Short mmCIF file of C-alpha atoms in Angstrom, two decimals:
data_model
loop_
_atom_site.label_atom_id
_atom_site.label_comp_id
_atom_site.label_asym_id
_atom_site.label_seq_id
_atom_site.Cartn_x
_atom_site.Cartn_y
_atom_site.Cartn_z
CA MET N 1 98.21 -34.59 1.14
CA ARG N 2 98.38 -36.13 -2.30
CA ILE N 3 101.86 -35.09 -3.44
CA LEU N 4 103.33 -35.43 -6.93
CA ILE N 5 107.11 -35.79 -7.14
CA THR N 6 108.90 -35.72 -10.49
CA GLY N 7 112.29 -37.40 -10.69
CA ALA N 8 111.08 -39.87 -8.07
CA SER N 9 112.81 -43.03 -9.29
CA SER N 10 116.16 -42.29 -7.64
CA GLY N 11 118.21 -39.83 -5.61
CA ILE N 12 116.59 -36.83 -3.96
CA GLY N 13 113.11 -37.49 -5.31
CA LYS N 14 113.06 -41.10 -4.16
CA SER N 15 114.34 -40.13 -0.71
CA ALA N 16 111.73 -37.38 -0.31
CA ALA N 17 108.97 -39.75 -1.45
CA GLU N 18 109.95 -42.31 1.18
CA LYS N 19 110.04 -39.71 3.95
CA LEU N 20 106.72 -38.14 3.03
CA ARG N 21 105.03 -41.50 2.62
CA ALA N 22 106.20 -42.42 6.12
CA GLN N 23 104.48 -39.25 7.37
CA GLY N 24 101.19 -40.48 5.94
CA HIS N 25 101.07 -38.57 2.67
CA GLU N 26 99.97 -40.19 -0.59
CA ILE N 27 102.84 -39.99 -3.06
CA ILE N 28 102.49 -40.01 -6.83
CA GLY N 29 105.90 -40.49 -8.42
CA ILE N 30 107.12 -39.78 -11.95
CA GLY N 31 110.48 -40.86 -13.32
CA ARG N 32 112.33 -42.26 -16.30
CA ARG N 33 112.61 -45.81 -14.98
CA GLU N 34 109.93 -48.47 -15.06
CA ILE N 35 108.91 -49.30 -11.47
CA ASP N 36 106.28 -51.82 -10.37
CA ASP N 37 104.17 -49.44 -8.28
CA PRO N 38 100.57 -48.37 -9.04
CA ASN N 39 101.35 -44.85 -7.81
CA TYR N 40 104.40 -44.46 -10.02
CA TYR N 41 104.44 -43.37 -13.66
CA SER N 42 107.27 -43.63 -16.17
CA CYS N 43 107.57 -40.63 -18.48
CA ASP N 44 110.16 -39.22 -20.87
CA PHE N 45 110.40 -35.49 -20.21
CA THR N 46 112.06 -34.90 -23.57
CA ASP N 47 108.63 -35.66 -25.08
CA LEU N 48 106.13 -32.96 -24.11
CA GLY N 49 103.32 -34.93 -25.73
CA ALA N 50 103.97 -37.77 -23.30
CA VAL N 51 103.98 -35.30 -20.41
CA ARG N 52 100.63 -33.83 -21.52
CA SER N 53 99.16 -37.32 -21.84
CA LEU N 54 100.31 -38.21 -18.34
CA ALA N 55 98.92 -34.97 -16.92
CA SER N 56 95.49 -35.89 -18.31
CA GLU N 57 95.58 -39.09 -16.24
CA LEU N 58 96.30 -37.34 -12.94
CA SER N 59 93.96 -35.39 -10.69
CA GLY N 60 93.55 -34.25 -7.12
CA ILE N 61 97.17 -33.22 -6.65
CA ASP N 62 97.57 -31.07 -3.51
CA ALA N 63 101.31 -30.37 -3.67
CA MET N 64 104.12 -30.90 -6.13
CA ALA N 65 107.89 -31.26 -6.29
CA CYS N 66 109.31 -30.14 -9.64
CA ASN N 67 112.44 -32.20 -9.12
CA ALA N 68 113.13 -33.96 -12.42
CA GLY N 69 116.14 -32.76 -14.38
CA GLY N 70 119.91 -32.70 -14.30
CA ILE N 71 122.93 -31.96 -16.43
CA LEU N 72 122.81 -33.16 -20.04
CA PRO N 73 125.14 -32.88 -23.03
CA ALA N 74 124.79 -29.44 -24.61
CA GLY N 75 123.65 -29.26 -28.20
CA GLY N 76 120.81 -30.51 -30.35
CA LEU N 77 117.07 -30.19 -29.98
CA THR N 78 114.26 -32.46 -28.82
CA ASP N 79 111.51 -33.43 -31.24
CA ASP N 80 109.54 -30.58 -29.66
CA GLY N 81 112.25 -28.18 -30.84
CA PHE N 82 113.89 -27.25 -27.53
CA ASP N 83 117.21 -27.69 -25.77
CA PRO N 84 116.93 -31.09 -24.00
CA ALA N 85 118.22 -29.77 -20.66
CA TRP N 86 115.87 -26.78 -20.63
CA GLN N 87 112.93 -28.95 -21.61
CA THR N 88 113.69 -31.57 -18.96
CA ASN N 89 114.48 -29.21 -16.09
CA VAL N 90 112.04 -26.40 -16.81
CA LEU N 91 109.41 -26.90 -19.50
CA ALA N 92 108.13 -30.38 -18.61
CA ASN N 93 107.88 -29.54 -14.91
CA LEU N 94 106.05 -26.29 -15.65
CA LEU N 95 103.66 -28.10 -17.98
CA LEU N 96 102.68 -30.42 -15.13
CA GLN N 97 102.44 -27.57 -12.63
CA GLU N 98 100.05 -25.65 -14.88
CA ALA N 99 98.00 -28.69 -15.91
CA LEU N 100 97.52 -30.02 -12.38
CA ALA N 101 97.17 -26.66 -10.57
CA PRO N 102 98.16 -27.83 -7.07
CA GLN N 103 96.88 -25.55 -4.29
CA GLY N 104 99.47 -26.63 -1.75
CA PRO N 105 103.26 -26.20 -1.83
CA VAL N 106 105.07 -26.30 -5.18
CA ILE N 107 108.83 -26.78 -4.73
CA TRP N 108 111.35 -26.50 -7.55
CA THR N 109 114.73 -28.21 -7.23
CA SER N 110 117.28 -25.57 -8.15
CA SER N 111 120.96 -25.42 -7.16
CA ILE N 112 123.67 -23.01 -6.09
CA ALA N 113 124.99 -23.82 -9.57
CA GLN N 114 122.58 -21.09 -10.69
CA TYR N 115 125.16 -18.58 -9.43
CA GLY N 116 127.54 -19.72 -12.18
CA GLY N 117 127.31 -19.69 -15.92
CA PRO N 118 126.37 -16.90 -18.31
CA ALA N 119 123.32 -14.69 -17.91
CA ILE N 120 120.02 -16.01 -19.18
CA VAL N 121 119.00 -14.60 -22.55
CA PRO N 122 115.29 -15.47 -22.90
CA GLU N 123 115.49 -15.59 -26.70
CA GLU N 124 118.34 -18.12 -26.64
CA VAL N 125 118.09 -20.27 -23.53
CA HIS N 126 115.63 -22.77 -25.01
CA GLY N 127 117.39 -23.25 -28.36
CA ASP N 128 120.28 -25.32 -29.68
CA ARG N 129 123.19 -24.83 -27.27
CA THR N 130 125.88 -26.46 -29.40
CA GLY N 131 129.24 -25.03 -28.39
CA THR N 132 128.10 -24.14 -24.87
CA LYS N 133 129.60 -25.92 -21.86
CA ASP N 134 127.33 -28.55 -20.34
CA PHE N 135 127.66 -26.98 -16.89
CA ASP N 136 126.77 -23.50 -18.19
CA VAL N 137 123.55 -24.88 -19.65
CA TYR N 138 122.82 -26.67 -16.37
CA ALA N 139 123.45 -23.47 -14.37
CA GLN N 140 121.00 -21.57 -16.54
CA CYS N 141 118.42 -24.33 -16.20
CA LYS N 142 118.64 -24.20 -12.42
CA ARG N 143 118.40 -20.42 -12.47
CA GLY N 144 115.35 -20.89 -14.67
CA CYS N 145 113.81 -23.18 -12.06
CA ALA N 146 114.34 -20.53 -9.38
CA LEU N 147 112.84 -17.82 -11.59
CA ILE N 148 109.80 -19.97 -12.41
CA ALA N 149 109.24 -20.57 -8.69
CA ARG N 150 109.54 -16.85 -8.00
CA GLU N 151 107.05 -15.90 -10.70
CA SER N 152 104.68 -18.72 -9.67
CA ALA N 153 104.61 -17.26 -6.16
CA ARG N 154 103.94 -13.78 -7.54
CA ARG N 155 100.94 -15.28 -9.34
CA GLY N 156 99.56 -16.74 -6.12
CA LEU N 157 101.05 -20.21 -5.75
CA ARG N 158 102.77 -21.23 -2.53
CA ALA N 159 106.04 -21.82 -4.37
CA ALA N 160 109.76 -21.80 -3.63
CA SER N 161 113.00 -23.29 -4.94
CA PHE N 162 115.89 -24.85 -3.06
CA HIS N 163 119.45 -26.13 -3.22
CA PRO N 164 119.44 -29.84 -2.26
CA GLY N 165 123.15 -29.95 -1.41
CA VAL N 166 126.09 -31.31 -3.38
CA ILE N 167 124.81 -34.86 -3.60
CA SER N 168 126.47 -38.17 -4.41
CA SER N 169 124.07 -39.44 -7.07
CA ASN N 170 123.76 -40.20 -10.78
CA PHE N 171 124.31 -36.51 -11.49
CA GLY N 172 126.37 -35.93 -14.61
CA LEU N 173 126.35 -39.51 -15.87
CA ALA N 174 124.69 -38.44 -19.13
CA THR N 175 127.54 -36.08 -19.94
CA ASP N 176 130.96 -36.75 -21.39
CA ASN N 177 133.01 -34.25 -19.44
CA GLN N 178 134.81 -33.40 -16.21
CA VAL N 179 131.58 -33.18 -14.19
CA ARG N 180 130.85 -36.86 -14.77
CA ASP N 181 134.46 -37.82 -14.04
CA LEU N 182 134.50 -35.77 -10.83
CA TYR N 183 131.35 -37.38 -9.46
CA ALA N 184 132.72 -40.84 -10.33
CA LEU N 185 135.85 -40.42 -8.20
CA PRO N 186 136.01 -42.66 -5.10
CA LEU N 187 136.85 -39.59 -3.02
CA ALA N 188 133.68 -37.87 -4.21
CA LYS N 189 131.57 -40.66 -2.75
CA LYS N 190 133.21 -40.00 0.62
CA VAL N 191 132.87 -36.22 0.76
CA LEU N 192 129.58 -35.57 -1.04
CA ALA N 193 126.30 -35.62 0.84
CA THR N 194 123.86 -38.51 0.43
CA PRO N 195 120.53 -38.09 -1.38
CA ASP N 196 118.88 -38.20 2.06
CA LEU N 197 120.09 -34.65 2.73
CA GLY N 198 118.35 -33.30 -0.35
CA GLY N 199 115.36 -35.55 0.27
CA SER N 200 115.01 -34.22 3.81
CA ARG N 201 115.14 -30.61 2.62
CA LEU N 202 112.57 -31.28 -0.09
CA ALA N 203 110.25 -33.11 2.31
CA GLU N 204 110.49 -30.27 4.83
CA LEU N 205 109.58 -27.67 2.22
CA LEU N 206 106.68 -29.77 0.94
CA SER N 207 105.33 -30.05 4.47
CA GLY N 208 104.37 -26.38 4.17
CA GLU N 209 105.98 -25.31 7.44
CA VAL N 210 108.42 -22.96 5.68
CA THR N 211 107.42 -19.62 4.13
CA LEU N 212 106.82 -20.23 0.44
CA ASP N 213 106.98 -16.83 -1.23
CA GLY N 214 109.19 -17.58 -4.22
CA SER N 215 112.40 -17.59 -2.20
CA PHE N 216 115.43 -19.73 -2.98
CA TYR N 217 116.44 -21.80 0.06
CA VAL N 218 119.94 -23.14 0.61
CA THR N 219 119.23 -24.66 4.02
CA ARG N 220 116.79 -23.27 6.56
CA VAL N 221 118.06 -19.78 5.80
CA ARG N 222 116.42 -17.87 2.97
CA GLY N 223 118.73 -17.76 0.00
CA HIS N 224 119.33 -14.85 -2.31
CA PHE N 225 119.98 -14.22 -5.99
CA VAL N 226 123.52 -13.06 -6.62
CA ARG N 227 123.20 -11.66 -10.14
CA GLY N 228 121.23 -8.52 -10.80
CA HIS N 229 119.22 -10.01 -13.62
CA ALA N 230 118.05 -12.78 -11.29
CA ARG N 231 116.54 -10.15 -9.02
CA ASP N 232 114.64 -8.64 -11.94
CA THR N 233 110.97 -9.54 -11.72
CA ASN N 234 110.60 -8.80 -15.42
CA ILE N 235 113.10 -11.55 -16.28
CA ALA N 236 111.18 -14.04 -14.12
CA ARG N 237 107.92 -13.02 -15.78
CA THR N 238 109.42 -13.26 -19.27
CA ILE N 239 110.90 -16.72 -18.65
CA TYR N 240 107.64 -17.94 -17.14
CA GLU N 241 105.38 -16.64 -19.90
CA GLN N 242 107.72 -17.77 -22.67
CA SER N 243 108.05 -21.25 -21.15
CA LEU N 244 104.29 -21.50 -20.69
CA GLU N 245 103.80 -20.66 -24.36
CA PHE N 246 106.30 -23.35 -25.34
CA CYS N 247 104.41 -25.90 -23.22
CA GLY N 248 101.42 -25.42 -25.52
#
């Protein structure tokens, strides 16, 4: 398969790309860093125009990992007019999914962090989040990823979302809070899982051997949504349609 992986320059995405390439798949990677590889593209997901331009250069994508994203400082808006974290985690990945229309597996990197944080309010989640905790915004973004995957599956895609594990990576480095400090502790490096764990899970899901019906996977066991609103198909549909409209 010709597989597109966003967030492929490091961590989970890079690990999954290496594993899938070793299995004989053609990997197209997208990330923030500049890498000397003809099958790798650098793109700033806080610029939807750049994402659209990149999408126009790509074709023949069979499967996709919507993996780019992370925790960012809350507050402010991108030049497109959206919360930077929501745009990076949700909007830019959805733009690529819709533009490239892969027929194979589409896997969204979510997190068990989605179980935390305040409920998603569709009218507010994409706007200026000044005064909101960075982690609360991140939790809502990851719940958004799971909801997008669920609605994508309802619309006919072979889609799912997953929790990659609590990974020792660059997670939280863009923030100025306790999350960054926690991940920087020497002890954290010893107890957190390596990116290979998340990469292995992502590669397994992209292989298409797991049921892809919009479920959220923690490991090999089908996950579940804890909050009532996350079970609500109408919320998933609203978030999907609103985000698609924002993508232009």
